[in-house]
CSV table of C-alpha atoms and ligand atoms in Angstrom, one decimal:
chain,number,residue,atom,x,y,z
A,1,UNK,CA,67.2,68.7,52.1
A,2,UNK,CA,64.5,66.2,53.0
A,3,UNK,CA,62.0,66.0,50.1
A,4,UNK,CA,58.4,66.2,50.9
A,5,UNK,CA,57.0,62.6,51.1
A,6,UNK,CA,54.8,61.5,48.2
A,7,UNK,CA,51.4,60.5,49.6
A,8,UNK,CA,50.9,56.8,49.4
A,9,UNK,CA,48.0,56.7,46.9
A,10,UNK,CA,50.0,58.9,44.5
A,11,UNK,CA,53.1,56.7,44.5
A,12,UNK,CA,53.8,53.4,42.9
A,13,UNK,CA,55.5,51.9,45.9
A,14,UNK,CA,56.6,52.1,49.5
A,15,UNK,CA,60.2,52.4,50.5
A,16,UNK,CA,60.8,51.9,54.2
A,17,UNK,CA,64.2,52.8,55.6
A,18,UNK,CA,64.8,51.3,59.1
A,19,UNK,CA,67.0,53.8,61.0
A,20,UNK,CA,67.2,51.5,64.0
A,21,UNK,CA,68.7,48.8,61.8
A,22,UNK,CA,71.3,51.3,60.6
A,23,UNK,CA,72.1,52.2,64.3
A,24,UNK,CA,72.5,48.5,65.2
A,25,UNK,CA,74.6,47.9,62.1
A,26,UNK,CA,76.8,50.8,63.3
A,27,UNK,CA,77.0,49.2,66.8
A,28,UNK,CA,78.1,45.9,65.3
A,29,UNK,CA,80.8,47.6,63.2
A,30,UNK,CA,81.9,49.6,66.2
A,31,UNK,CA,82.4,46.4,68.2
A,32,UNK,CA,84.5,45.0,65.3
A,33,UNK,CA,86.7,48.2,65.2
A,34,UNK,CA,87.7,47.8,68.9
A,35,UNK,CA,90.1,50.6,69.8
A,36,UNK,CA,89.9,52.2,66.3
A,37,UNK,CA,87.4,54.9,65.5
A,38,UNK,CA,84.4,53.8,63.5
A,39,UNK,CA,83.5,56.5,61.0
A,40,UNK,CA,80.5,56.4,58.6
A,41,UNK,CA,80.5,56.8,54.8
A,42,UNK,CA,77.4,58.7,53.7
A,43,UNK,CA,78.3,59.6,50.2
A,44,UNK,CA,75.7,59.5,47.4
A,45,UNK,CA,72.9,60.6,49.7
A,46,UNK,CA,73.9,57.8,52.2
A,47,UNK,CA,73.9,55.2,49.3
A,48,UNK,CA,70.5,56.5,48.2
A,49,UNK,CA,68.8,56.2,51.6
A,50,UNK,CA,68.7,59.9,52.5
A,51,UNK,CA,71.9,61.4,54.0
A,52,UNK,CA,70.2,63.8,56.4
A,53,UNK,CA,68.2,61.4,58.4
A,54,UNK,CA,70.7,58.6,58.1
A,55,UNK,CA,73.6,60.7,59.3
A,56,UNK,CA,71.6,62.0,62.2
A,57,UNK,CA,70.8,58.4,63.2
A,58,UNK,CA,74.4,57.5,62.9
A,59,UNK,CA,75.4,60.5,65.0
A,60,UNK,CA,73.0,59.4,67.7
A,61,UNK,CA,74.5,55.9,67.5
A,62,UNK,CA,77.9,57.5,68.2
A,63,UNK,CA,79.5,58.2,64.8
A,64,UNK,CA,81.5,61.5,64.8
A,65,UNK,CA,83.5,61.3,61.6
A,66,UNK,CA,81.7,61.1,58.2
A,67,UNK,CA,82.9,60.7,54.6
A,68,UNK,CA,81.1,62.1,51.5
A,69,UNK,CA,82.2,62.2,47.9
A,70,UNK,CA,81.6,65.9,47.0
A,71,UNK,CA,81.5,69.4,48.6
A,72,UNK,CA,77.8,69.8,48.0
A,73,UNK,CA,77.2,66.6,49.9
A,74,UNK,CA,79.4,68.0,52.7
A,75,UNK,CA,77.4,71.2,52.7
A,76,UNK,CA,74.1,69.4,53.2
A,77,UNK,CA,75.6,67.1,55.8
A,78,UNK,CA,77.0,70.1,57.7
A,79,UNK,CA,73.5,71.6,58.0
A,80,UNK,CA,72.4,68.3,59.6
A,81,UNK,CA,75.4,67.8,61.8
A,82,UNK,CA,77.0,71.0,63.0
A,83,UNK,CA,79.7,69.3,65.1
A,84,UNK,CA,80.7,66.3,62.9
A,85,UNK,CA,84.1,65.9,61.2
A,86,UNK,CA,83.4,65.7,57.5
A,87,UNK,CA,85.9,64.4,54.9
A,88,UNK,CA,85.3,64.9,51.1
A,89,UNK,CA,86.7,61.8,49.3
A,90,UNK,CA,86.9,63.3,45.8
A,91,UNK,CA,89.4,65.9,47.0
A,92,UNK,CA,90.0,69.5,46.2
A,93,UNK,CA,88.8,70.8,42.9
A,94,UNK,CA,90.8,73.8,41.6
A,95,UNK,CA,89.7,77.0,43.4
A,96,UNK,CA,87.5,75.1,45.9
A,97,UNK,CA,89.5,76.1,49.0
A,98,UNK,CA,87.1,78.8,50.2
A,99,UNK,CA,84.2,76.3,49.7
A,100,UNK,CA,85.8,73.8,52.0
A,101,UNK,CA,86.6,76.5,54.6
A,102,UNK,CA,83.0,77.8,54.4
A,103,UNK,CA,81.5,74.4,55.0
A,104,UNK,CA,84.1,73.4,57.6
A,105,UNK,CA,84.9,70.2,55.6
A,106,UNK,CA,88.2,68.5,55.1
A,107,UNK,CA,89.4,67.5,51.7
A,108,UNK,CA,91.0,64.1,51.1
A,109,UNK,CA,94.0,65.3,49.1
A,110,UNK,CA,95.0,62.8,46.5
A,111,UNK,CA,97.8,64.4,44.5
A,112,UNK,CA,100.7,66.8,45.0
A,113,UNK,CA,98.9,69.5,43.1
A,114,UNK,CA,95.9,69.3,45.5
A,115,UNK,CA,98.2,69.4,48.5
A,116,UNK,CA,100.1,72.4,47.2
A,117,UNK,CA,96.9,74.3,46.4
A,118,UNK,CA,95.4,73.5,49.8
A,119,UNK,CA,98.7,74.5,51.5
A,120,UNK,CA,98.7,77.8,49.7
A,121,UNK,CA,95.1,78.5,50.5
A,122,UNK,CA,95.6,77.7,54.2
A,123,UNK,CA,98.8,79.8,54.5
A,124,UNK,CA,97.3,82.9,52.8
A,125,UNK,CA,94.3,82.7,55.2
A,126,UNK,CA,96.3,81.7,58.2
A,127,UNK,CA,94.3,78.4,58.7
A,128,UNK,CA,95.3,75.1,60.3
A,129,UNK,CA,93.6,73.4,57.3
A,130,UNK,CA,93.0,69.9,58.6
A,131,UNK,CA,93.0,67.5,55.6
A,132,UNK,CA,93.5,63.8,54.8
A,133,UNK,CA,96.3,62.6,52.6
A,134,UNK,CA,95.3,59.8,50.3
A,135,UNK,CA,98.0,57.4,49.2
A,136,UNK,CA,97.4,54.9,46.3
A,137,UNK,CA,98.6,51.4,47.3
A,138,UNK,CA,97.3,49.5,44.3
A,139,UNK,CA,93.8,50.7,43.3
A,140,UNK,CA,95.1,53.2,40.7
A,141,UNK,CA,92.2,55.5,41.3
A,142,UNK,CA,93.0,58.4,43.7
A,143,UNK,CA,96.0,59.1,45.9
A,144,UNK,CA,99.7,60.0,45.9
A,145,UNK,CA,102.0,57.6,44.1
A,146,UNK,CA,104.4,55.8,46.4
A,147,UNK,CA,107.4,57.8,45.2
A,148,UNK,CA,105.6,61.0,46.2
A,149,UNK,CA,105.1,60.0,49.8
A,150,UNK,CA,108.8,60.4,50.9
A,151,UNK,CA,109.0,64.1,50.0
A,152,UNK,CA,105.6,64.7,51.7
A,153,UNK,CA,106.8,63.0,54.9
A,154,UNK,CA,110.0,65.2,54.8
A,155,UNK,CA,107.8,68.3,54.6
A,156,UNK,CA,105.8,67.2,57.6
A,157,UNK,CA,108.9,66.4,59.7
A,158,UNK,CA,110.5,69.8,58.8
A,159,UNK,CA,107.2,71.7,59.4
A,160,UNK,CA,106.9,72.7,55.7
A,161,UNK,CA,103.7,71.0,54.8
A,162,UNK,CA,101.5,74.1,55.0
A,163,UNK,CA,98.4,72.4,56.5
A,164,UNK,CA,97.6,69.9,59.2
A,165,UNK,CA,97.7,66.2,58.1
A,166,UNK,CA,94.7,64.9,60.2
A,167,UNK,CA,94.6,61.4,58.5
A,168,UNK,CA,96.6,59.3,56.1
A,169,UNK,CA,94.5,56.9,54.2
A,170,UNK,CA,94.3,54.4,51.3
A,171,UNK,CA,91.6,52.2,49.8
A,172,UNK,CA,91.5,48.5,49.1
A,173,UNK,CA,90.5,47.2,45.6
A,174,UNK,CA,89.4,43.6,46.6
A,175,UNK,CA,88.4,43.8,50.3
A,176,UNK,CA,85.2,41.8,49.6
A,177,UNK,CA,87.4,38.8,48.7
A,178,UNK,CA,89.5,38.4,51.8
A,179,UNK,CA,91.8,35.8,50.2
A,180,UNK,CA,92.6,38.0,47.2
A,181,UNK,CA,96.4,38.5,47.2
A,182,UNK,CA,96.1,42.2,46.4
A,183,UNK,CA,94.7,42.8,49.9
A,184,UNK,CA,97.9,41.7,51.6
A,185,UNK,CA,100.1,43.6,49.2
A,186,UNK,CA,98.1,46.8,49.8
A,187,UNK,CA,98.3,46.2,53.6
A,188,UNK,CA,102.0,45.7,53.5
A,189,UNK,CA,102.6,48.9,51.4
A,190,UNK,CA,100.2,50.9,53.6
A,191,UNK,CA,101.9,49.6,56.8
A,192,UNK,CA,105.3,50.8,55.5
A,193,UNK,CA,103.9,54.2,54.4
A,194,UNK,CA,102.1,55.1,57.6
A,195,UNK,CA,105.5,54.8,59.4
A,196,UNK,CA,106.5,57.9,57.3
A,197,UNK,CA,103.7,59.8,59.0
A,198,UNK,CA,104.3,59.4,62.7
A,199,UNK,CA,101.5,60.7,64.9
A,200,UNK,CA,99.1,61.0,62.0
A,201,UNK,CA,96.0,58.6,62.4
A,202,UNK,CA,95.8,56.0,59.6
A,203,UNK,CA,92.8,54.5,57.8
A,204,UNK,CA,92.5,51.7,55.3
A,205,UNK,CA,89.3,49.7,55.9
A,206,UNK,CA,86.0,49.9,54.2
A,207,UNK,CA,83.1,47.7,55.4
A,208,UNK,CA,84.6,44.5,54.1
A,209,UNK,CA,88.0,45.1,55.7
A,210,UNK,CA,86.4,46.2,58.9
A,211,UNK,CA,84.7,42.8,59.2
A,212,UNK,CA,88.0,41.1,58.2
A,213,UNK,CA,89.5,43.0,61.1
A,214,UNK,CA,93.0,42.4,62.4
A,215,UNK,CA,95.8,44.5,60.9
A,216,UNK,CA,93.4,46.2,58.5
A,217,UNK,CA,91.7,48.3,61.2
A,218,UNK,CA,94.5,50.9,61.9
A,219,UNK,CA,93.1,54.0,63.7
A,220,UNK,CA,89.9,54.7,61.8
A,221,UNK,CA,87.6,52.5,59.7
A,222,UNK,CA,85.3,53.8,56.9
A,223,UNK,CA,82.4,51.5,56.5
A,224,UNK,CA,79.6,52.3,54.1
A,225,UNK,CA,77.6,49.5,52.6
A,226,UNK,CA,77.5,47.4,55.8
A,227,UNK,CA,75.6,50.2,57.6
A,228,UNK,CA,72.9,49.9,54.9
A,229,UNK,CA,72.5,46.1,55.2
A,230,UNK,CA,74.7,44.9,52.3
A,231,UNK,CA,76.8,41.8,52.9
A,232,UNK,CA,80.5,43.0,53.1
A,233,UNK,CA,81.9,39.5,52.7
A,234,UNK,CA,79.7,37.8,50.2
A,235,UNK,CA,81.3,34.3,50.7
A,236,UNK,CA,79.9,34.3,54.3
A,237,UNK,CA,76.5,34.7,55.8
A,238,UNK,CA,75.4,38.4,56.1
A,239,UNK,CA,75.9,39.6,59.7
A,240,UNK,CA,74.2,43.0,59.0
A,241,UNK,CA,70.6,43.7,59.5
A,242,UNK,CA,68.4,44.5,56.5
A,243,UNK,CA,67.7,48.3,56.3
A,244,UNK,CA,65.5,48.7,53.2
A,245,UNK,CA,62.1,47.3,52.5
A,246,UNK,CA,60.6,48.0,49.1
A,247,UNK,CA,57.1,47.2,48.1
A,248,UNK,CA,55.2,47.9,44.9
A,249,UNK,CA,51.5,48.2,44.4
A,250,UNK,CA,49.6,45.6,42.3
A,251,UNK,CA,47.7,47.7,39.7
A,252,UNK,CA,46.2,44.9,37.7
A,253,UNK,CA,45.8,41.1,37.8
A,254,UNK,CA,45.4,39.4,34.4
A,255,UNK,CA,45.1,36.0,32.9
A,256,UNK,CA,47.2,34.9,29.9
A,257,UNK,CA,46.6,31.9,27.6
A,258,UNK,CA,49.2,29.2,27.3
A,259,UNK,CA,51.9,30.1,24.7
A,260,UNK,CA,51.5,33.9,25.0
A,261,UNK,CA,54.4,36.2,25.7
A,262,UNK,CA,54.8,39.0,28.3
A,263,UNK,CA,56.3,42.4,28.0
A,264,UNK,CA,58.5,44.3,25.5
A,265,UNK,CA,60.4,42.2,23.1
A,266,UNK,CA,58.3,39.2,23.9
A,267,UNK,CA,61.3,37.7,25.6
A,268,UNK,CA,59.4,35.3,27.9
A,269,UNK,CA,56.8,32.8,26.8
A,270,UNK,CA,54.3,31.6,29.3
A,271,UNK,CA,53.9,27.9,28.6
A,272,UNK,CA,50.7,27.4,30.7
A,273,UNK,CA,47.6,29.5,31.3
A,274,UNK,CA,49.1,32.1,33.7
A,275,UNK,CA,48.0,34.7,36.2
A,276,UNK,CA,50.1,37.9,36.2
A,277,UNK,CA,50.3,40.6,38.8
A,278,UNK,CA,51.3,44.0,37.2
A,279,UNK,CA,53.2,46.2,39.6
A,280,UNK,CA,53.6,50.0,39.4
A,281,UNK,CA,57.4,50.0,39.6
A,282,UNK,CA,60.0,49.9,36.9
A,283,UNK,CA,63.5,50.8,35.9
A,284,UNK,CA,62.7,54.5,36.3
A,285,UNK,CA,62.3,53.7,40.0
A,286,UNK,CA,65.7,52.0,40.1
A,287,UNK,CA,64.4,48.4,39.6
A,288,UNK,CA,67.2,47.7,37.1
A,289,UNK,CA,66.0,46.4,33.7
A,290,UNK,CA,68.7,43.7,34.0
A,291,UNK,CA,66.7,42.1,36.9
A,292,UNK,CA,63.9,41.1,34.5
A,293,UNK,CA,63.2,37.6,33.2
A,294,UNK,CA,63.3,35.9,29.9
A,295,UNK,CA,63.1,32.4,28.5
A,296,UNK,CA,66.9,32.3,28.9
A,297,UNK,CA,67.3,33.7,32.4
A,298,UNK,CA,65.3,34.0,35.6
A,299,UNK,CA,65.1,37.5,37.0
A,300,UNK,CA,64.4,38.6,40.5
A,301,UNK,CA,61.4,37.6,42.6
A,302,UNK,CA,58.7,39.3,44.5
A,303,UNK,CA,57.0,38.1,47.7
A,304,UNK,CA,53.2,38.2,47.3
A,305,UNK,CA,50.9,36.8,49.9
A,306,UNK,CA,53.8,35.3,51.7
A,307,UNK,CA,55.2,33.4,48.7
A,308,UNK,CA,58.1,34.0,46.4
A,309,UNK,CA,56.9,34.6,42.8
A,310,UNK,CA,59.1,35.0,39.8
A,311,UNK,CA,59.2,38.1,37.6
A,312,UNK,CA,57.9,37.5,34.0
A,313,UNK,CA,59.4,39.3,31.0
A,314,UNK,CA,61.3,42.6,30.8
A,315,UNK,CA,61.0,45.3,33.3
A,316,UNK,CA,59.4,48.5,31.8
A,317,UNK,CA,60.0,52.1,32.8
A,318,UNK,CA,57.1,52.2,35.2
A,319,UNK,CA,55.7,48.7,35.3
A,320,UNK,CA,56.7,45.1,35.6
A,321,UNK,CA,55.0,41.7,35.7
A,322,UNK,CA,55.1,38.9,38.3
A,323,UNK,CA,53.9,35.4,37.7
A,324,UNK,CA,51.4,34.5,40.5
A,325,UNK,CA,49.9,31.4,38.9
A,326,UNK,CA,51.1,29.2,41.8
A,327,UNK,CA,49.4,31.3,44.5
A,328,UNK,CA,46.2,30.0,46.0
A,329,UNK,CA,43.1,31.3,44.2
A,330,UNK,CA,42.0,34.7,45.5
A,331,UNK,CA,45.2,35.2,47.5
A,332,UNK,CA,45.8,38.7,46.1
A,333,UNK,CA,43.8,41.5,44.8
A,334,UNK,CA,44.3,44.8,43.0
A,335,UNK,CA,45.8,47.3,45.4
A,336,UNK,CA,47.8,44.8,47.4
A,337,UNK,CA,51.5,45.2,47.8
A,338,UNK,CA,54.3,43.0,46.4
A,339,UNK,CA,57.6,43.0,48.3
A,340,UNK,CA,60.6,43.5,46.0
A,341,UNK,CA,63.2,44.0,48.8
A,342,UNK,CA,62.4,42.4,52.2
A,343,UNK,CA,60.6,39.3,53.4
A,344,UNK,CA,63.9,37.4,52.9
A,345,UNK,CA,64.9,39.0,49.6
A,346,UNK,CA,68.0,41.1,50.3
A,347,UNK,CA,69.6,43.9,48.2
A,348,UNK,CA,72.4,41.4,47.3
A,349,UNK,CA,69.7,38.9,46.0
A,350,UNK,CA,68.2,41.6,43.7
A,351,UNK,CA,71.8,42.6,42.7
A,352,UNK,CA,72.7,39.0,41.7
A,353,UNK,CA,69.6,38.7,39.5
A,354,UNK,CA,70.6,42.0,37.8
A,355,UNK,CA,74.3,41.0,37.5
A,356,UNK,CA,75.4,43.9,39.7
A,357,UNK,CA,76.2,44.6,43.4
A,358,UNK,CA,74.0,45.8,46.3
A,359,UNK,CA,75.7,49.2,46.1
A,360,UNK,CA,74.1,49.8,42.7
A,361,UNK,CA,70.7,48.6,43.8
A,362,UNK,CA,70.7,51.0,46.7
A,363,UNK,CA,72.1,54.0,44.9
A,364,UNK,CA,69.6,53.4,42.0
A,365,UNK,CA,66.5,53.6,44.3
A,366,UNK,CA,64.3,56.2,42.7
A,367,UNK,CA,62.5,59.3,44.0
A,368,UNK,CA,58.9,58.1,43.1
A,369,UNK,CA,58.3,56.1,46.3
A,370,UNK,CA,56.5,57.0,49.4
A,371,UNK,CA,59.5,57.1,51.7
A,372,UNK,CA,58.9,56.0,55.2
A,373,UNK,CA,61.7,56.3,57.8
A,374,UNK,CA,61.1,54.1,60.9
A,375,UNK,CA,63.0,55.4,63.9
B,401,PLP,C1,82.9,54.3,49.3
B,401,PLP,C2,84.2,54.3,50.1
B,401,PLP,C3,84.3,53.6,51.3
B,401,PLP,C4,83.1,52.8,51.9
B,401,PLP,O1,83.1,51.5,51.2
B,401,PLP,P1,82.1,50.4,51.5
B,401,PLP,O2,82.6,49.3,50.7
B,401,PLP,O3,80.8,50.9,51.2
B,401,PLP,O4,82.2,50.1,53.0
B,401,PLP,C5,85.4,53.7,52.1
B,401,PLP,N1,86.5,54.4,51.6
B,401,PLP,C6,86.5,55.0,50.4
B,401,PLP,C7,87.7,55.7,49.9
B,401,PLP,C8,85.3,55.0,49.6
B,401,PLP,O5,85.3,55.5,48.4
């Protein structure tokens, strides 16, 4: 599952993933969850950081329950963690029962049709069939409708469900805005519903709701982004440690005359004689094109020689430009590295410049870097 590392001189940049920071973020979340279990969400290749090594680090930090999106992610995770409990959030595709059994993964069942298919599969194979039941409390994405929960609860209490309900869960739509009224509405609905499932552990909280704490914790929390250093509550200071450090090589330093433009579309005019550092990183590496600069909007920054320098012009597929005019003469040379994420620039800062969220910055990180995992 781990890709062979690209040797440094052959790559355009270095991507460092700090496994110790992930472990300490897990420890902080675990402190917040108190008596509830702190699971770990490692879908989408652990938000782009490499599920195998990340999940092993989380297991060593004490995590025992993991969530992925798809069965193939569960299969890879099972190879890394033979004893973990693994839930698959996207549920049971038609005919996928044997796959789940083979992997020893638990589907998160989000409709009556999925529940009936899982029950039939488990009964014909004489399996307990541990699974989660997902209830929609206001997100309108996955999960049983409220009117469907009563009949399901009846089947459980009369022993006719046909599989073992190991978890009842729902998902919040606005957890990163703790004052949003939908949070309380979803909490109230979920609190009422879980009473229909006595003895079944309940789970509502993602990272944001885990940090909000209190009534949102229930029996099990499901943090993802906070493990990877994203700020779960953007209105407050980020309590999580940064995990990712991304650096790109300076492949050329060039001087422009005052009044010239830089990059595709000539979207940014340099009003003074300028010095540009050209970096071997672009949108094909997940440095989103929307994070570029123009005359109308500042893009993201890079830290070069200890100073923050602004991007100049559009981000190309493999390259981008940074304005280093204000650096002391001779401060940088061809072959030096510029820091895109790190040195005080967080994933949420890059996200803001690109008009998106830290989740998309992480899951977009490309495959052309020299990846270095620090233990
Ligand atoms: C992705 C996901 C999570 C984790 O959310 P974060 O905001 O990354 O903490 C939890 N639960 C469900 C259902 C998810 O899809």
